[in-house]
Tab-separated table of C-alpha atoms in Angstrom:
chain	number	residue	atom	x	y	z
B	660	UNK	CA	90.711	-228.856	-12.949
B	661	UNK	CA	92.042	-230.062	-9.595
B	662	UNK	CA	89.295	-229.855	-6.980
B	663	UNK	CA	89.954	-230.053	-3.258
B	664	UNK	CA	87.019	-231.488	-1.314
B	665	UNK	CA	86.331	-230.726	2.340
B	666	UNK	CA	83.280	-232.616	3.565
B	667	UNK	CA	80.826	-231.100	5.989
B	668	UNK	CA	80.884	-232.351	9.570
B	669	UNK	CA	77.295	-231.196	10.005
B	670	UNK	CA	75.343	-232.780	7.173
B	671	UNK	CA	71.571	-232.712	7.284
B	672	UNK	CA	70.373	-235.877	8.980
B	673	UNK	CA	68.778	-238.655	6.935
B	674	UNK	CA	65.494	-238.107	8.780
B	675	UNK	CA	65.434	-234.361	8.072
B	676	UNK	CA	66.486	-234.908	4.467
B	677	UNK	CA	63.582	-237.322	3.969
B	678	UNK	CA	61.215	-234.606	5.217
B	679	UNK	CA	62.720	-232.039	2.852
B	680	UNK	CA	62.594	-234.312	-0.190
B	681	UNK	CA	58.968	-235.209	0.526
B	682	UNK	CA	57.990	-231.590	-0.245
B	683	UNK	CA	61.002	-229.527	-1.363
B	684	UNK	CA	59.179	-226.701	-3.133
B	685	UNK	CA	61.551	-224.571	-5.204
B	686	UNK	CA	64.658	-222.842	-3.886
B	687	UNK	CA	63.764	-223.406	-0.240
B	688	UNK	CA	66.502	-225.822	0.832
B	689	UNK	CA	70.145	-226.259	-0.149
B	690	UNK	CA	72.479	-229.229	-0.161
B	691	UNK	CA	75.321	-229.821	2.292
B	692	UNK	CA	78.089	-228.514	0.016
B	693	UNK	CA	78.952	-225.885	-2.576
B	694	UNK	CA	81.615	-225.501	-5.259
B	695	UNK	CA	83.880	-222.446	-5.547
B	696	UNK	CA	86.764	-221.387	-7.772
B	697	UNK	CA	88.358	-217.980	-8.318
B	698	UNK	CA	90.001	-216.045	-11.140
B	699	UNK	CA	92.624	-213.325	-11.347
B	700	UNK	CA	94.545	-212.099	-14.415
B	701	UNK	CA	97.822	-213.503	-13.050
B	702	UNK	CA	96.626	-216.924	-11.851
B	703	UNK	CA	93.656	-217.598	-14.106
B	704	UNK	CA	91.112	-219.986	-12.568
B	705	UNK	CA	92.491	-221.460	-9.353
B	706	UNK	CA	91.707	-222.779	-5.860
B	707	UNK	CA	88.818	-225.004	-6.993
B	708	UNK	CA	87.110	-226.498	-3.981
B	709	UNK	CA	84.018	-228.208	-2.651
B	710	UNK	CA	83.291	-227.194	0.905
B	711	UNK	CA	80.390	-227.092	3.368
B	712	UNK	CA	77.479	-224.910	2.234
B	713	UNK	CA	77.320	-221.628	4.106
B	714	UNK	CA	77.428	-217.837	3.967
B	715	UNK	CA	80.150	-216.078	2.017
B	716	UNK	CA	81.901	-212.934	3.231
B	717	UNK	CA	81.960	-209.891	0.941
B	718	UNK	CA	83.594	-206.519	1.408
B	719	UNK	CA	81.022	-203.672	1.223
B	720	UNK	CA	82.912	-202.405	-1.846
B	721	UNK	CA	82.665	-205.722	-3.731
B	722	UNK	CA	82.106	-204.790	-7.372
B	723	UNK	CA	79.048	-206.956	-8.028
B	724	UNK	CA	77.108	-205.118	-5.304
B	725	UNK	CA	77.569	-201.824	-7.139
B	726	UNK	CA	77.822	-202.624	-10.846
B	727	UNK	CA	75.949	-205.948	-11.189
B	728	UNK	CA	78.745	-207.688	-13.109
B	729	UNK	CA	77.499	-211.275	-12.859
B	730	UNK	CA	76.057	-214.189	-14.806
B	731	UNK	CA	74.232	-217.346	-13.776
B	732	UNK	CA	72.711	-220.554	-15.110
B	733	UNK	CA	69.809	-222.810	-14.161
B	734	UNK	CA	69.778	-226.545	-14.832
B	735	UNK	CA	68.676	-229.841	-13.301
B	736	UNK	CA	69.942	-233.293	-12.395
B	737	UNK	CA	67.528	-236.237	-12.436
B	738	UNK	CA	67.542	-239.600	-10.713
B	739	UNK	CA	66.643	-242.392	-13.146
B	740	UNK	CA	64.986	-245.698	-12.340
B	741	UNK	CA	68.309	-247.553	-12.772
B	742	UNK	CA	69.807	-245.480	-9.935
B	743	UNK	CA	71.915	-243.260	-12.170
B	744	UNK	CA	71.904	-239.473	-11.862
B	745	UNK	CA	71.943	-237.516	-15.097
B	746	UNK	CA	71.999	-233.867	-16.117
B	747	UNK	CA	70.180	-232.363	-19.098
B	748	UNK	CA	72.490	-230.761	-21.672
B	749	UNK	CA	75.039	-229.263	-19.237
B	750	UNK	CA	77.400	-228.429	-22.082
B	751	UNK	CA	74.719	-226.110	-23.507
B	752	UNK	CA	74.521	-224.284	-20.183
B	753	UNK	CA	78.325	-224.038	-20.147
B	754	UNK	CA	78.334	-222.553	-23.647
B	755	UNK	CA	75.611	-220.053	-22.762
B	756	UNK	CA	77.483	-218.963	-19.630
B	757	UNK	CA	80.543	-218.391	-21.805
B	758	UNK	CA	78.490	-216.108	-24.077
B	759	UNK	CA	76.988	-214.310	-21.086
B	760	UNK	CA	80.418	-213.891	-19.489
B	761	UNK	CA	81.795	-212.343	-22.659
B	762	UNK	CA	78.926	-209.819	-22.717
B	763	UNK	CA	79.484	-208.917	-19.043
B	764	UNK	CA	83.295	-208.596	-19.465
B	765	UNK	CA	83.884	-211.596	-17.209
B	766	UNK	CA	86.486	-214.333	-17.811
B	767	UNK	CA	85.195	-217.428	-19.584
B	768	UNK	CA	85.207	-220.634	-17.588
B	769	UNK	CA	86.128	-223.496	-19.969
B	770	UNK	CA	83.180	-225.730	-20.802
B	771	UNK	CA	84.875	-228.846	-19.436
B	772	UNK	CA	85.544	-227.093	-16.102
B	773	UNK	CA	81.923	-225.935	-15.850
B	774	UNK	CA	80.652	-229.486	-16.403
B	775	UNK	CA	83.229	-230.956	-14.018
B	776	UNK	CA	82.253	-228.501	-11.257
B	777	UNK	CA	78.589	-229.453	-11.589
B	778	UNK	CA	79.356	-233.174	-11.763
B	779	UNK	CA	81.576	-233.207	-8.701
B	780	UNK	CA	79.128	-231.268	-6.546
B	781	UNK	CA	76.295	-233.617	-7.537
B	782	UNK	CA	78.472	-236.646	-6.728
B	783	UNK	CA	79.244	-235.297	-3.248
B	784	UNK	CA	75.586	-234.438	-2.578
B	785	UNK	CA	74.016	-237.338	-4.503
B	786	UNK	CA	71.687	-238.207	-1.628
B	787	UNK	CA	69.916	-234.879	-2.216
B	788	UNK	CA	68.698	-235.928	-5.687
B	789	UNK	CA	65.045	-236.941	-5.149
B	790	UNK	CA	63.447	-240.118	-6.411
B	791	UNK	CA	61.087	-239.404	-9.289
B	792	UNK	CA	58.064	-241.308	-10.548
B	793	UNK	CA	55.521	-240.723	-13.320
B	794	UNK	CA	53.595	-237.590	-12.423
B	795	UNK	CA	56.214	-236.603	-9.854
B	796	UNK	CA	58.872	-234.395	-11.403
B	797	UNK	CA	61.221	-233.898	-8.455
B	798	UNK	CA	64.827	-233.132	-9.361
B	799	UNK	CA	67.958	-231.386	-8.109
B	800	UNK	CA	68.080	-227.806	-9.341
B	801	UNK	CA	71.621	-226.563	-9.990
B	802	UNK	CA	72.628	-222.915	-9.913
B	803	UNK	CA	76.111	-222.132	-11.303
B	804	UNK	CA	76.919	-218.412	-11.041
B	805	UNK	CA	79.835	-216.043	-11.529
B	806	UNK	CA	80.359	-212.588	-10.055
B	807	UNK	CA	82.814	-209.714	-9.771
B	808	UNK	CA	84.364	-210.220	-6.331
B	809	UNK	CA	87.064	-207.546	-6.328
B	810	UNK	CA	86.637	-204.819	-3.692
B	811	UNK	CA	86.817	-201.527	-5.590
B	812	UNK	CA	84.549	-198.682	-6.688
B	813	UNK	CA	86.034	-197.873	-10.077
B	814	UNK	CA	83.927	-198.647	-13.146
B	815	UNK	CA	85.943	-201.286	-14.984
B	816	UNK	CA	85.888	-205.098	-15.329
B	817	UNK	CA	86.704	-206.800	-12.053
B	818	UNK	CA	90.203	-208.207	-11.584
B	819	UNK	CA	88.941	-210.847	-9.166
B	820	UNK	CA	86.050	-213.110	-10.130
B	821	UNK	CA	84.373	-215.951	-8.257
B	822	UNK	CA	82.478	-218.864	-9.813
B	823	UNK	CA	80.257	-221.017	-7.608
B	824	UNK	CA	77.714	-223.839	-7.892
B	825	UNK	CA	74.963	-224.445	-5.355
B	826	UNK	CA	72.168	-227.018	-5.501
B	827	UNK	CA	68.606	-227.200	-4.253
B	828	UNK	CA	66.067	-230.056	-4.430
B	829	UNK	CA	63.016	-229.032	-6.454
B	830	UNK	CA	59.493	-230.375	-6.518
B	831	UNK	CA	57.032	-230.412	-9.392
B	832	UNK	CA	56.556	-226.862	-10.662
B	833	UNK	CA	52.810	-227.353	-10.952
B	834	UNK	CA	51.059	-228.846	-7.945
B	835	UNK	CA	47.993	-230.766	-9.064
B	836	UNK	CA	49.030	-230.875	-12.710
B	837	UNK	CA	49.943	-228.446	-15.462
B	838	UNK	CA	47.499	-225.528	-15.658
B	839	UNK	CA	47.091	-222.761	-18.264
B	840	UNK	CA	48.612	-219.435	-17.237
B	841	UNK	CA	47.234	-215.939	-17.738
B	842	UNK	CA	49.693	-213.512	-19.354
B	843	UNK	CA	49.763	-209.727	-18.986
B	844	UNK	CA	50.972	-207.618	-21.913
B	845	UNK	CA	53.072	-204.732	-20.651
B	846	UNK	CA	53.016	-201.738	-22.967
B	847	UNK	CA	55.152	-199.499	-20.753
B	848	UNK	CA	58.219	-201.603	-19.944
B	849	UNK	CA	60.676	-203.417	-22.228
B	850	UNK	CA	63.098	-206.163	-21.305
B	851	UNK	CA	66.065	-205.382	-23.563
B	852	UNK	CA	67.139	-203.276	-26.520
B	853	UNK	CA	69.503	-203.573	-29.465
B	854	UNK	CA	73.084	-203.976	-28.264
B	855	UNK	CA	71.951	-204.596	-24.683
B	856	UNK	CA	72.113	-207.660	-22.469
B	857	UNK	CA	68.924	-209.428	-23.594
B	858	UNK	CA	70.783	-212.520	-24.824
B	859	UNK	CA	72.849	-212.820	-21.620
B	860	UNK	CA	71.650	-214.673	-18.544
B	861	UNK	CA	72.404	-211.984	-16.001
B	862	UNK	CA	70.542	-210.800	-12.940
B	863	UNK	CA	70.059	-207.293	-14.314
B	864	UNK	CA	67.649	-208.589	-16.942
B	865	UNK	CA	65.531	-210.214	-14.256
B	866	UNK	CA	65.702	-207.174	-11.973
B	867	UNK	CA	64.408	-204.934	-14.766
B	868	UNK	CA	61.487	-207.306	-15.361
B	869	UNK	CA	60.232	-207.311	-11.771
B	870	UNK	CA	58.212	-204.093	-11.949
B	871	UNK	CA	56.399	-205.416	-15.029
B	872	UNK	CA	55.913	-208.770	-13.302
B	873	UNK	CA	54.339	-206.938	-10.364
B	874	UNK	CA	52.087	-205.130	-12.846
B	875	UNK	CA	50.988	-208.548	-14.120
B	876	UNK	CA	50.213	-209.764	-10.598
B	877	UNK	CA	48.192	-206.616	-9.933
B	878	UNK	CA	46.029	-207.494	-12.949
B	879	UNK	CA	45.487	-211.084	-11.827
B	880	UNK	CA	48.026	-212.567	-14.235
B	881	UNK	CA	50.759	-215.165	-13.701
B	882	UNK	CA	53.412	-213.809	-16.059
B	883	UNK	CA	54.259	-210.780	-18.192
B	884	UNK	CA	55.128	-210.676	-21.896
B	885	UNK	CA	57.493	-208.068	-23.311
B	886	UNK	CA	57.497	-206.439	-26.750
B	887	UNK	CA	60.550	-205.216	-28.657
B	888	UNK	CA	62.061	-201.920	-27.543
B	889	UNK	CA	62.452	-200.436	-31.043
B	890	UNK	CA	58.888	-200.571	-32.358
B	891	UNK	CA	56.841	-201.947	-29.491
B	892	UNK	CA	54.946	-204.414	-31.669
B	893	UNK	CA	56.936	-207.666	-31.797
B	894	UNK	CA	56.635	-210.369	-29.139
B	895	UNK	CA	59.920	-211.214	-27.442
B	896	UNK	CA	59.590	-213.393	-24.335
B	897	UNK	CA	57.980	-213.683	-20.944
B	898	UNK	CA	59.774	-212.667	-17.760
B	899	UNK	CA	61.732	-215.913	-17.856
B	900	UNK	CA	60.200	-218.118	-20.559
B	901	UNK	CA	60.099	-218.459	-24.344
B	902	UNK	CA	56.852	-218.605	-26.353
B	903	UNK	CA	55.418	-220.865	-29.088
B	904	UNK	CA	52.347	-220.432	-31.288
B	905	UNK	CA	50.693	-223.490	-32.863
B	906	UNK	CA	48.727	-222.923	-36.082
B	907	UNK	CA	45.763	-224.873	-37.381
B	908	UNK	CA	47.878	-226.575	-40.058
B	909	UNK	CA	50.274	-227.882	-37.370
B	910	UNK	CA	53.224	-225.576	-37.921
B	911	UNK	CA	54.705	-223.727	-34.960
B	912	UNK	CA	56.093	-220.195	-34.761
B	913	UNK	CA	58.473	-218.973	-32.060
B	914	UNK	CA	60.033	-215.491	-31.882
B	915	UNK	CA	63.434	-215.383	-33.572
B	916	UNK	CA	66.605	-214.817	-31.551
B	917	UNK	CA	67.415	-211.209	-32.380
B	918	UNK	CA	70.002	-210.534	-29.686
B	919	UNK	CA	67.360	-209.261	-27.268
B	920	UNK	CA	65.952	-212.706	-26.354
B	921	UNK	CA	67.640	-215.249	-24.097
B	922	UNK	CA	68.479	-218.425	-25.992
B	923	UNK	CA	66.794	-220.963	-23.732
B	924	UNK	CA	68.144	-224.525	-23.525
B	925	UNK	CA	64.575	-225.802	-23.266
B	926	UNK	CA	63.603	-223.555	-26.189
B	927	UNK	CA	66.254	-225.069	-28.459
B	928	UNK	CA	65.336	-228.601	-27.348
B	929	UNK	CA	61.657	-228.036	-28.154
B	930	UNK	CA	62.464	-226.699	-31.623
B	931	UNK	CA	64.399	-229.906	-32.326
B	932	UNK	CA	61.854	-232.207	-30.681
B	933	UNK	CA	58.856	-230.587	-32.408
B	934	UNK	CA	60.542	-231.062	-35.774
B	935	UNK	CA	61.041	-234.746	-35.057
B	936	UNK	CA	57.335	-234.998	-34.164
B	937	UNK	CA	56.437	-233.673	-37.609
B	938	UNK	CA	55.846	-229.989	-36.871
B	939	UNK	CA	57.465	-227.379	-39.068
B	940	UNK	CA	58.998	-224.831	-36.695
B	941	UNK	CA	59.377	-221.281	-37.953
B	942	UNK	CA	61.629	-218.851	-36.071
B	943	UNK	CA	60.744	-215.294	-37.041
B	944	UNK	CA	59.611	-211.944	-35.723
B	945	UNK	CA	56.087	-212.329	-34.415
B	946	UNK	CA	53.780	-209.339	-33.952
B	947	UNK	CA	51.464	-208.870	-30.990
B	948	UNK	CA	48.627	-208.111	-33.428
B	949	UNK	CA	49.243	-211.495	-35.082
B	950	UNK	CA	48.834	-213.140	-31.672
B	951	UNK	CA	45.553	-211.354	-30.968
B	952	UNK	CA	43.998	-211.788	-34.420
B	953	UNK	CA	45.292	-215.338	-34.841
B	954	UNK	CA	43.667	-216.548	-31.637
B	955	UNK	CA	40.436	-214.672	-32.347
B	956	UNK	CA	40.152	-216.134	-35.868
B	957	UNK	CA	41.102	-219.665	-34.867
B	958	UNK	CA	44.201	-219.631	-37.058
B	959	UNK	CA	46.308	-220.000	-33.906
B	960	UNK	CA	44.963	-223.010	-32.050
B	961	UNK	CA	47.383	-223.178	-29.114
B	962	UNK	CA	49.939	-221.053	-27.282
B	963	UNK	CA	52.507	-222.413	-24.847
B	964	UNK	CA	55.643	-221.255	-23.040
B	965	UNK	CA	58.768	-223.052	-21.860
B	966	UNK	CA	61.548	-222.739	-19.296
B	967	UNK	CA	63.813	-224.869	-17.114
B	968	UNK	CA	61.508	-224.895	-14.077
B	969	UNK	CA	58.110	-225.373	-15.720
B	970	UNK	CA	59.397	-227.198	-18.852
B	971	UNK	CA	56.228	-226.444	-20.880
B	972	UNK	CA	53.073	-224.663	-19.742
B	973	UNK	CA	49.977	-223.730	-21.784
B	974	UNK	CA	49.024	-220.061	-22.122
B	975	UNK	CA	45.299	-219.776	-21.528
B	976	UNK	CA	44.786	-216.040	-21.854
B	977	UNK	CA	46.552	-212.885	-22.987
B	978	UNK	CA	45.289	-209.768	-21.212
B	979	UNK	CA	46.089	-206.081	-21.696
B	980	UNK	CA	44.694	-202.736	-20.652
B	981	UNK	CA	41.259	-202.831	-22.271
B	982	UNK	CA	40.932	-206.386	-23.515
B	983	UNK	CA	41.980	-210.013	-23.660
B	984	UNK	CA	41.977	-213.114	-25.860
B	985	UNK	CA	41.611	-216.687	-24.671
B	986	UNK	CA	43.636	-219.523	-26.167
B	987	UNK	CA	42.008	-222.955	-26.417
B	988	UNK	CA	43.581	-225.941	-24.720
B	989	UNK	CA	45.742	-228.005	-27.065
B	990	UNK	CA	47.618	-231.276	-27.277
B	991	UNK	CA	50.775	-230.166	-29.064
B	992	UNK	CA	52.382	-228.545	-26.044
B	993	UNK	CA	51.296	-231.386	-23.767
B	994	UNK	CA	52.758	-233.982	-26.153
B	995	UNK	CA	56.049	-232.113	-26.467
B	996	UNK	CA	56.212	-231.666	-22.694
B	997	UNK	CA	55.692	-235.380	-22.020
B	998	UNK	CA	58.289	-236.378	-24.598
B	999	UNK	CA	60.852	-233.990	-23.127
B	1000	UNK	CA	60.188	-234.893	-19.479
B	1001	UNK	CA	60.315	-238.618	-20.289
B	1002	UNK	CA	63.786	-238.120	-21.803
B	1003	UNK	CA	64.962	-236.106	-18.802
B	1004	UNK	CA	63.798	-238.732	-16.309
B	1005	UNK	CA	64.984	-241.682	-18.401
B	1006	UNK	CA	61.525	-243.032	-19.199
B	1007	UNK	CA	62.153	-242.968	-22.954
B	1008	UNK	CA	65.196	-243.325	-25.189
B	1009	UNK	CA	67.421	-240.279	-25.488
B	1010	UNK	CA	67.830	-240.344	-29.246
B	1011	UNK	CA	69.159	-236.771	-29.238
B	1012	UNK	CA	72.096	-237.477	-26.910
B	1013	UNK	CA	70.966	-234.770	-24.492
B	1014	UNK	CA	71.495	-236.570	-21.181
B	1015	UNK	CA	74.858	-236.513	-19.406
B	1016	UNK	CA	75.491	-239.236	-16.839
B	1017	UNK	CA	77.035	-238.005	-13.576
B	1018	UNK	CA	76.693	-241.066	-11.331
């Protein structure tokens, strides 16, 4: 892919950038540049460019505003102690976007073009990648996304599509250390059904989860867990995280990918890493009653969740209308988290070949 680069004449000053990187938060600030390329049936992907970050102009009839035809990804780049900048499994994000695009009737961006777009933007904005030390998990969060950009009001796949990448420095997800979260069980709302978009990373899935997430907040919880739409008894995933259940004998169960659960990159990495650490990992349907009774009996000794932003977080309590169960603190999730984060930040050997060097 030929990329034309137009550098910003108004970059954030070094002094202001130092202030931002000292406490970036999450999604609050954006780098000096962004990547864009476009697709039409006649030209395919074309006009790839890196240009100054700024607003984009959309016609009021732009298809994505009316029919939500879009996909996105979330990933990170890390600065290592040797000065290199590396991304975590970008090819897996590229492959997942291809699957999501197929489900949303969008054109597939070739994997090599996806990775190149991310790489080139990071190279141009390398000064935005924070320094990281033990206990400080700052990184550069990357958001590739694709949307229907044709101006029309007919219900059909868009004939003009735009793919972009933006980047934002991110601080540690947990200030003051990793803390157990309280989970609300929604028994009214479901996230996805058979044949739906549950396995695609698309904004509609997140939009549909927000009312249940608000329900969780109203009950003093941090996250919401969804059950399957067909029977309402099998655990699927949280609003944006996958779940793991550690049993007393050391084996781990995680809900199977049934087409209604997003296949997380962190999820897949943990399955592989846990196996290497000696834990048998079982992927199967997992009932909500098994969660409740397993924790109460002591058969389940630990529950944790994972996602790109938080990596791994312990689940301290499951609450529902009329009751709750408390999960004990455990070491399995903490050990897996440390192993994974150490690979991402280059503090331990990447024996899995997960890291991709950009600079």
